[in-house]
Amino acid sequence: MDEHIVILIIALVILLYGYISKALSRLNISGPMMFTGFGLLLSPFGFNITQVEVNAEFVTIIVEIALVLVLFADAALLDLKLLKQSWKIPARLLFIGLPITILAGTYVATLVFPGEPMTYLILLALLLTPTDAALGKAVVSDPKVPKKIRSSINVESGLNDGIVFPIVLTVVAMIVSGLTETQDNSWVGYVVEQIVFGALVGGVVGYLGTKLTMQAVEKNWMESNYQNLIPIALAILSFYLSESLAGNGFIAAFFAGLYAGNTCETTRQHIEDFAETEGELFVLVSFFLFGLAFVPMTLAHISLDVVLYALLSLTVLRMLPVMISLIGAKLDLATMAFIAWFGPRGIASILYVLIVAHELGGIEGFETIYAVVTVTVLMSILAHGLTAQPFANWYAKNHKER
């Protein structure tokens, strides 16, 4: 593999998509659809122009930076003051719908894959629980859709990956402990350490970094252009500092963003500007690498059972728990179904599963898990990309902002 060729191809894909992106959006063809498709075409699955190993160093670095920036931006854009005023629907989705989704996903996985260890099936359910608002961007960005609904979907997407990730770490630590035949509970201390130190380091970096930025702006020490760079630096600093202090860098990035975005309104605006441009670039590159590297690796392990579980994950296992969680929220059936459908699986599932593959030493032994995630994300990219704008238009037409 020549990394320079891959980087050149990525640049060409960005140029091509950029020139026709608006025209494609009229056809309900999204960026993730295009970048994943290009990755597939260029992979051994397509024209075999180039190939990339999932555990290649540059892939790991891109994936880490993408996830750091996504977690940081998602957390920063959560307006805690606004959330206090309309917290009921997101709270139902996160604290009722999410646990039911994990439990239901694990139970159904035991029926579909009876030969797999329970820890593997729990991990599978966890990897497919976080949602990705980017795949249904029209839904969360269209002002015609009532703000309460857009905000609820966005908050759920922003928070569920941060909630699920520590649990993923716990299960991975349990699996690693079993693989190495250690009979103690050392993994418990490891997970607690990762979460606590990660949250502390991230919170301190986010809060102090933003306060220093405010002071520098107030004293006119900082060029305005650099205000867009400071949040990026804080996200990366929180990650690497936490990793060096026995914490989890991804959890640190989430808490750094949470404090940064809610300490200063101007900082949140700069983070939002970044997330819509440079941040989206990293996300799209991740989808390209997903099509180029991950899909070919798991293709041989896709079976009817894998497709069945992926289909269930996007429909029944997502929609039923959400609709149960919204009972009593004074929403009509169409609204409940609308929220339930827009639970795309995308960047979080891709990045988490790549990190898990790195932690567990590759794909061997975990082929079913990775194959299911691959098929689910591919289905979601297509299904939610094609339906986002039409469904948003239909819903907005029948549910005016009140």
Coordinates of C-alpha atoms in Angstrom, one line a residue:
M1 CA 0.0 0.0 0.0
D2 CA 1.3 3.5 -0.9
E3 CA -0.2 6.1 1.5
H4 CA 0.6 8.9 -0.9
I5 CA -1.6 7.3 -3.6
V6 CA -4.5 6.9 -1.1
I7 CA -4.1 10.6 0.0
L8 CA -4.1 11.7 -3.7
I9 CA -7.2 9.7 -4.4
I10 CA -8.9 11.2 -1.3
A11 CA -8.1 14.7 -2.6
L12 CA -9.5 13.9 -6.1
V13 CA -12.7 12.5 -4.5
I14 CA -13.1 15.6 -2.4
L15 CA -12.7 17.8 -5.5
L16 CA -15.2 15.7 -7.6
Y17 CA -17.8 15.7 -4.8
G18 CA -17.3 19.3 -4.0
Y19 CA -18.0 20.4 -7.6
I20 CA -21.3 18.5 -7.9
S21 CA -22.4 18.2 -4.2
K22 CA -25.4 20.5 -4.5
A23 CA -26.6 18.8 -7.7
L24 CA -26.3 15.4 -5.9
S25 CA -28.2 16.7 -2.9
R26 CA -31.2 17.4 -5.1
L27 CA -31.1 13.7 -5.9
N28 CA -30.9 12.8 -2.2
I29 CA -27.4 11.5 -2.7
S30 CA -25.4 12.3 0.4
G31 CA -21.7 12.8 1.0
P32 CA -21.3 9.6 3.0
M33 CA -23.0 7.7 0.2
M34 CA -20.6 9.1 -2.4
F35 CA -17.4 8.7 -0.3
T36 CA -18.3 5.1 0.8
G37 CA -19.1 4.3 -2.9
F38 CA -15.8 5.6 -4.1
G39 CA -14.0 3.7 -1.5
L40 CA -15.8 0.5 -2.6
L41 CA -15.1 1.1 -6.3
L42 CA -11.3 1.6 -5.7
S43 CA -11.0 -1.3 -3.3
P44 CA -10.3 -5.0 -4.2
F45 CA -14.1 -5.4 -4.1
G46 CA -14.3 -3.0 -7.1
F47 CA -11.5 -2.1 -9.6
N48 CA -8.8 -3.0 -7.2
I49 CA -6.9 0.2 -7.8
T50 CA -5.5 0.3 -4.3
Q51 CA -6.0 -1.4 -0.9
V52 CA -5.5 -0.4 2.7
E53 CA -5.0 -2.5 5.8
V54 CA -7.4 -1.6 8.6
N55 CA -4.6 -1.6 11.1
A56 CA -2.3 0.6 9.0
E57 CA -0.8 3.4 11.1
F58 CA -2.1 6.2 9.0
V59 CA -5.6 4.8 9.1
T60 CA -5.5 4.5 12.9
I61 CA -4.3 8.1 13.1
I62 CA -7.1 9.5 10.8
V63 CA -9.7 7.4 12.7
E64 CA -8.5 8.7 16.1
I65 CA -8.5 12.3 15.0
A66 CA -11.9 12.0 13.4
L67 CA -13.4 10.4 16.5
V68 CA -11.7 13.0 18.8
L69 CA -13.1 15.9 16.7
V70 CA -16.6 14.3 16.4
L71 CA -16.9 13.7 20.1
F72 CA -15.5 17.1 21.0
A73 CA -17.8 18.9 18.5
D74 CA -20.9 16.9 19.4
A75 CA -20.4 17.7 23.1
A76 CA -19.6 21.3 22.5
L77 CA -22.8 21.9 20.5
L78 CA -25.0 20.6 23.3
D79 CA -26.4 23.8 24.7
L80 CA -27.0 22.8 28.4
K81 CA -29.2 25.8 29.0
L82 CA -31.5 25.0 26.0
L83 CA -31.4 21.3 27.1
K84 CA -32.8 22.3 30.5
Q85 CA -35.9 23.7 28.8
S86 CA -36.6 20.8 26.5
W87 CA -34.9 17.8 28.1
K88 CA -37.8 15.4 28.4
I89 CA -37.7 13.8 24.9
P90 CA -33.8 13.4 24.8
A91 CA -33.9 12.1 28.4
R92 CA -36.5 9.4 27.4
L93 CA -34.4 8.5 24.3
L94 CA -31.2 8.2 26.3
F95 CA -32.2 6.7 29.6
I96 CA -35.1 4.5 28.5
G97 CA -34.7 3.9 24.8
L98 CA -31.0 3.4 24.8
P99 CA -30.9 0.7 27.5
I100 CA -33.8 -1.1 25.9
T101 CA -32.0 -1.0 22.6
I102 CA -28.9 -2.6 24.1
L103 CA -30.8 -5.3 25.9
A104 CA -33.0 -6.1 22.9
G105 CA -30.0 -6.1 20.6
T106 CA -28.2 -8.5 22.8
Y107 CA -31.1 -10.8 23.2
V108 CA -31.9 -11.0 19.5
A109 CA -28.2 -11.6 18.8
T110 CA -28.3 -14.7 21.0
L111 CA -31.1 -16.0 18.9
V112 CA -29.5 -15.2 15.5
F113 CA -25.9 -16.1 16.5
P114 CA -26.3 -18.8 19.2
G115 CA -22.7 -20.0 18.8
E116 CA -21.1 -16.7 19.7
P117 CA -19.9 -15.9 23.3
M118 CA -22.2 -13.6 25.3
T119 CA -19.5 -10.9 25.7
Y120 CA -19.2 -10.7 21.9
L121 CA -22.9 -10.3 21.4
I122 CA -23.1 -7.6 24.1
L123 CA -20.3 -5.8 22.2
L124 CA -22.1 -6.1 19.0
A125 CA -25.3 -4.6 20.4
L126 CA -23.2 -1.7 21.9
L127 CA -21.4 -1.0 18.6
L128 CA -24.7 -0.6 16.8
T129 CA -26.5 1.5 19.4
P130 CA -24.9 5.0 18.8
T131 CA -26.7 7.0 16.1
D132 CA -25.2 9.5 13.6
A133 CA -27.1 12.6 12.8
A134 CA -24.8 13.3 9.9
L135 CA -26.5 10.5 7.8
G136 CA -29.8 12.3 8.3
K137 CA -28.4 15.8 8.1
A138 CA -31.5 17.2 6.3
V139 CA -33.6 16.2 9.3
V140 CA -31.6 18.1 11.9
S141 CA -30.8 21.1 9.8
D142 CA -34.1 21.7 8.0
P143 CA -35.8 24.7 9.8
K144 CA -39.2 23.5 8.5
V145 CA -38.9 20.5 10.9
P146 CA -40.1 21.7 14.4
K147 CA -37.1 22.7 16.5
K148 CA -38.0 20.5 19.4
I149 CA -37.9 17.4 17.2
R150 CA -34.6 18.5 15.5
S151 CA -33.0 19.2 18.8
S152 CA -34.1 15.9 20.3
I153 CA -32.6 13.9 17.5
N154 CA -29.4 15.9 17.6
V155 CA -29.0 15.7 21.3
E156 CA -29.6 11.9 21.3
S157 CA -26.9 11.5 18.6
G158 CA -24.5 13.8 20.4
L159 CA -24.8 12.1 23.7
N160 CA -25.4 8.4 23.0
D161 CA -21.9 7.8 21.7
G162 CA -20.4 9.3 24.8
I163 CA -22.6 7.2 27.1
V164 CA -22.0 4.0 25.2
F165 CA -18.2 4.3 24.8
P166 CA -17.3 3.6 28.4
I167 CA -19.5 0.5 28.3
V168 CA -17.7 -0.6 25.1
L169 CA -14.4 -0.2 26.9
T170 CA -15.7 -2.3 29.8
V171 CA -16.8 -5.2 27.5
V172 CA -13.5 -5.0 25.5
A173 CA -11.5 -5.1 28.8
M174 CA -13.5 -8.2 29.8
I175 CA -12.9 -9.9 26.5
V176 CA -9.2 -9.1 26.7
S177 CA -9.0 -10.4 30.3
G178 CA -10.6 -13.6 29.2
L179 CA -8.4 -14.0 26.2
T180 CA -5.3 -13.6 28.3
E181 CA -6.7 -16.1 30.9
T182 CA -6.4 -13.7 33.8
Q183 CA -8.8 -14.6 36.5
D184 CA -8.7 -11.4 38.5
N185 CA -10.9 -8.4 38.1
S186 CA -8.1 -6.0 37.0
W187 CA -10.2 -4.9 34.1
V188 CA -12.7 -3.2 36.5
G189 CA -10.0 -0.9 37.9
Y190 CA -8.7 -0.2 34.4
V191 CA -12.1 0.9 33.1
V192 CA -12.8 3.1 36.2
E193 CA -9.4 4.6 35.8
Q194 CA -10.0 5.3 32.1
I195 CA -13.4 7.0 32.7
V196 CA -12.5 9.0 35.7
F197 CA -9.1 10.3 34.5
G198 CA -10.5 10.9 31.1
A199 CA -13.4 13.0 32.3
L200 CA -11.2 15.0 34.7
V201 CA -8.5 15.8 32.2
G202 CA -11.0 16.6 29.5
G203 CA -13.0 18.9 31.8
V204 CA -10.0 20.8 33.0
V205 CA -8.5 21.2 29.5
G206 CA -11.8 22.3 28.1
Y207 CA -12.7 24.8 30.9
L208 CA -9.2 26.3 31.4
G209 CA -8.5 26.4 27.6
T210 CA -11.7 28.3 26.9
K211 CA -11.2 30.7 29.8
L212 CA -7.7 31.5 28.5
T213 CA -9.1 32.1 25.1
M214 CA -11.7 34.5 26.5
Q215 CA -9.0 36.4 28.4
A216 CA -6.8 36.6 25.3
V217 CA -9.7 37.9 23.2
E218 CA -10.7 40.4 25.8
K219 CA -7.1 41.8 26.0
N220 CA -6.9 41.8 22.2
W221 CA -3.9 39.4 22.2
M222 CA -5.3 37.0 19.7
E223 CA -5.8 37.3 16.0
S224 CA -9.5 36.4 15.2
N225 CA -8.5 33.6 12.7
Y226 CA -6.9 31.7 15.5
Q227 CA -10.1 31.4 17.4
N228 CA -11.1 28.7 15.0
L229 CA -7.9 26.8 15.7
I230 CA -8.0 26.9 19.5
P231 CA -10.9 24.4 19.9
I232 CA -9.1 21.9 17.6
A233 CA -6.0 22.2 19.6
L234 CA -8.0 21.7 22.9
A235 CA -9.6 18.5 21.5
I236 CA -6.3 17.0 20.5
L237 CA -4.5 18.2 23.7
S238 CA -7.2 16.6 25.9
F239 CA -6.9 13.3 24.0
Y240 CA -3.1 12.9 24.2
L241 CA -2.8 14.4 27.7
S242 CA -5.4 12.0 29.0
E243 CA -3.8 9.0 27.3
S244 CA -0.5 9.9 29.0
L245 CA -2.2 10.1 32.4
A246 CA -3.9 6.7 32.4
G247 CA -7.2 8.2 31.2
N248 CA -9.2 7.5 28.0
G249 CA -8.5 10.1 25.4
F250 CA -11.9 9.9 23.7
I251 CA -13.8 10.4 26.9
A252 CA -11.5 13.3 27.6
A253 CA -12.3 14.9 24.2
F254 CA -16.0 14.6 24.9
F255 CA -15.8 16.3 28.3
A256 CA -13.4 19.0 26.9
G257 CA -16.0 19.8 24.3
L258 CA -18.8 19.8 26.8
Y259 CA -17.0 22.4 29.0
A260 CA -15.7 24.4 26.1
G261 CA -19.0 24.8 24.3
N262 CA -20.9 25.7 27.5
T263 CA -18.3 28.1 28.9
C264 CA -18.3 30.6 26.1
E265 CA -21.0 31.1 23.4
T266 CA -18.4 32.5 21.0
T267 CA -16.3 29.4 21.3
R268 CA -19.3 27.2 20.6
Q269 CA -19.9 29.2 17.4
H270 CA -16.3 28.7 16.3
I271 CA -16.6 25.0 17.0
E272 CA -19.9 24.8 15.0
D273 CA -18.1 26.5 12.1
F274 CA -15.3 24.0 12.2
A275 CA -17.7 21.0 12.5
E276 CA -19.5 22.0 9.4
T277 CA -16.3 22.3 7.3
E278 CA -13.0 20.8 8.4
G279 CA -14.8 18.4 10.8
E280 CA -17.1 17.1 8.1
L281 CA -14.0 16.5 5.9
F282 CA -12.6 14.0 8.5
V283 CA -16.0 12.3 8.7
L284 CA -16.2 11.9 4.9
V285 CA -12.6 10.6 4.8
S286 CA -13.6 8.0 7.4
F287 CA -16.5 6.9 5.2
F288 CA -14.1 6.6 2.3
L289 CA -11.7 4.4 4.4
F290 CA -14.7 2.4 5.5
G291 CA -15.5 1.5 1.9
L292 CA -11.9 1.1 0.9
A293 CA -10.5 -0.9 3.8
F294 CA -13.2 -2.3 6.1
V295 CA -15.8 -3.6 3.7
P296 CA -13.4 -5.7 1.7
M297 CA -12.0 -7.2 4.9
T298 CA -15.5 -8.4 6.1
L299 CA -17.0 -9.3 2.8
A300 CA -16.2 -13.0 3.0
H301 CA -18.0 -13.2 6.4
I302 CA -21.3 -11.8 5.3
S303 CA -24.1 -14.3 5.6
L304 CA -27.9 -14.4 5.6
D305 CA -27.9 -14.3 9.4
V306 CA -25.6 -11.2 9.3
V307 CA -28.0 -9.4 6.9
L308 CA -31.0 -10.4 9.0
Y309 CA -29.5 -8.9 12.2
A310 CA -28.4 -5.8 10.4
L311 CA -31.9 -5.3 9.0
L312 CA -33.5 -5.8 12.4
S313 CA -30.9 -3.4 14.0
L314 CA -32.0 -0.6 11.7
T315 CA -35.8 -1.3 12.1
V316 CA -37.3 -3.2 15.0
L317 CA -34.4 -3.1 17.4
R318 CA -34.1 0.7 17.0
M319 CA -37.7 1.8 16.4
L320 CA -39.6 -0.3 19.0
P321 CA -37.4 0.8 22.0
V322 CA -37.6 4.4 20.9
M323 CA -41.4 4.3 20.5
I324 CA -41.7 2.6 23.9
S325 CA -39.6 5.3 25.5
L326 CA -41.8 8.0 24.0
I327 CA -45.1 6.7 25.4
G328 CA -46.5 9.4 27.6
A329 CA -44.5 12.2 25.9
K330 CA -47.7 13.6 24.3
L331 CA -46.4 13.0 20.8
D332 CA -48.5 11.6 17.9
L333 CA -47.7 8.2 16.3
A334 CA -46.2 9.9 13.2
T335 CA -43.8 11.9 15.3
M336 CA -42.7 8.9 17.4
A337 CA -42.1 6.9 14.2
F338 CA -40.2 9.8 12.6
I339 CA -37.8 10.1 15.6
A340 CA -37.5 6.3 15.7
W341 CA -36.6 5.9 12.1
F342 CA -33.8 8.5 12.1
G343 CA -31.4 6.5 14.2
P344 CA -28.7 6.1 11.5
R345 CA -25.6 4.0 12.2
G346 CA -22.5 5.7 10.9
I347 CA -19.4 7.4 12.1
A348 CA -19.5 6.3 15.7
S349 CA -20.1 2.6 14.8
I350 CA -17.3 2.7 12.2
L351 CA -14.8 4.4 14.4
Y352 CA -15.6 2.3 17.5
V353 CA -15.4 -1.0 15.7
L354 CA -12.0 0.0 14.2
I355 CA -10.7 0.9 17.6
V356 CA -12.1 -2.3 19.0
A357 CA -10.3 -4.2 16.2
H358 CA -7.1 -2.5 17.1
E359 CA -7.6 -3.3 20.8
L360 CA -8.4 -6.9 20.2
G361 CA -5.6 -7.4 17.7
G362 CA -7.5 -7.7 14.4
I363 CA -10.5 -9.4 13.0
E364 CA -9.7 -13.1 13.7
G365 CA -12.3 -14.5 16.0
F366 CA -14.6 -11.5 15.7
E367 CA -15.6 -11.9 12.1
T368 CA -19.4 -12.0 12.8
I369 CA -19.3 -8.8 14.8
Y370 CA -17.4 -6.8 12.2
A371 CA -19.5 -8.2 9.3
V372 CA -22.8 -7.2 11.0
V373 CA -21.5 -3.7 11.7
T374 CA -20.3 -3.4 8.0
V375 CA -23.7 -4.4 6.6
T376 CA -25.7 -2.3 9.1
V377 CA -23.7 0.8 8.3
L378 CA -23.9 0.2 4.5
M379 CA -27.7 -0.2 4.8
S380 CA -28.0 2.9 6.9
I381 CA -25.9 5.0 4.6
L382 CA -28.2 4.2 1.7
A383 CA -31.6 4.0 3.5
H384 CA -31.2 7.1 5.7
G385 CA -29.4 9.1 3.0
L386 CA -32.2 8.6 0.5
T387 CA -35.0 9.2 3.0
A388 CA -33.7 12.1 5.0
Q389 CA -34.9 15.0 2.8
P390 CA -38.2 13.4 1.5
F391 CA -39.2 12.4 5.1
A392 CA -38.2 15.8 6.5
N393 CA -40.4 17.5 3.8
W394 CA -43.3 15.2 4.5
Y395 CA -43.1 15.6 8.3
A396 CA -42.7 19.4 8.1
K397 CA -45.7 19.7 5.8
N398 CA -47.9 17.8 8.3
H399 CA -46.4 19.1 11.6
K400 CA -45.9 22.9 11.6
E401 CA -43.8 24.5 14.3
R402 CA -45.9 25.4 17.3

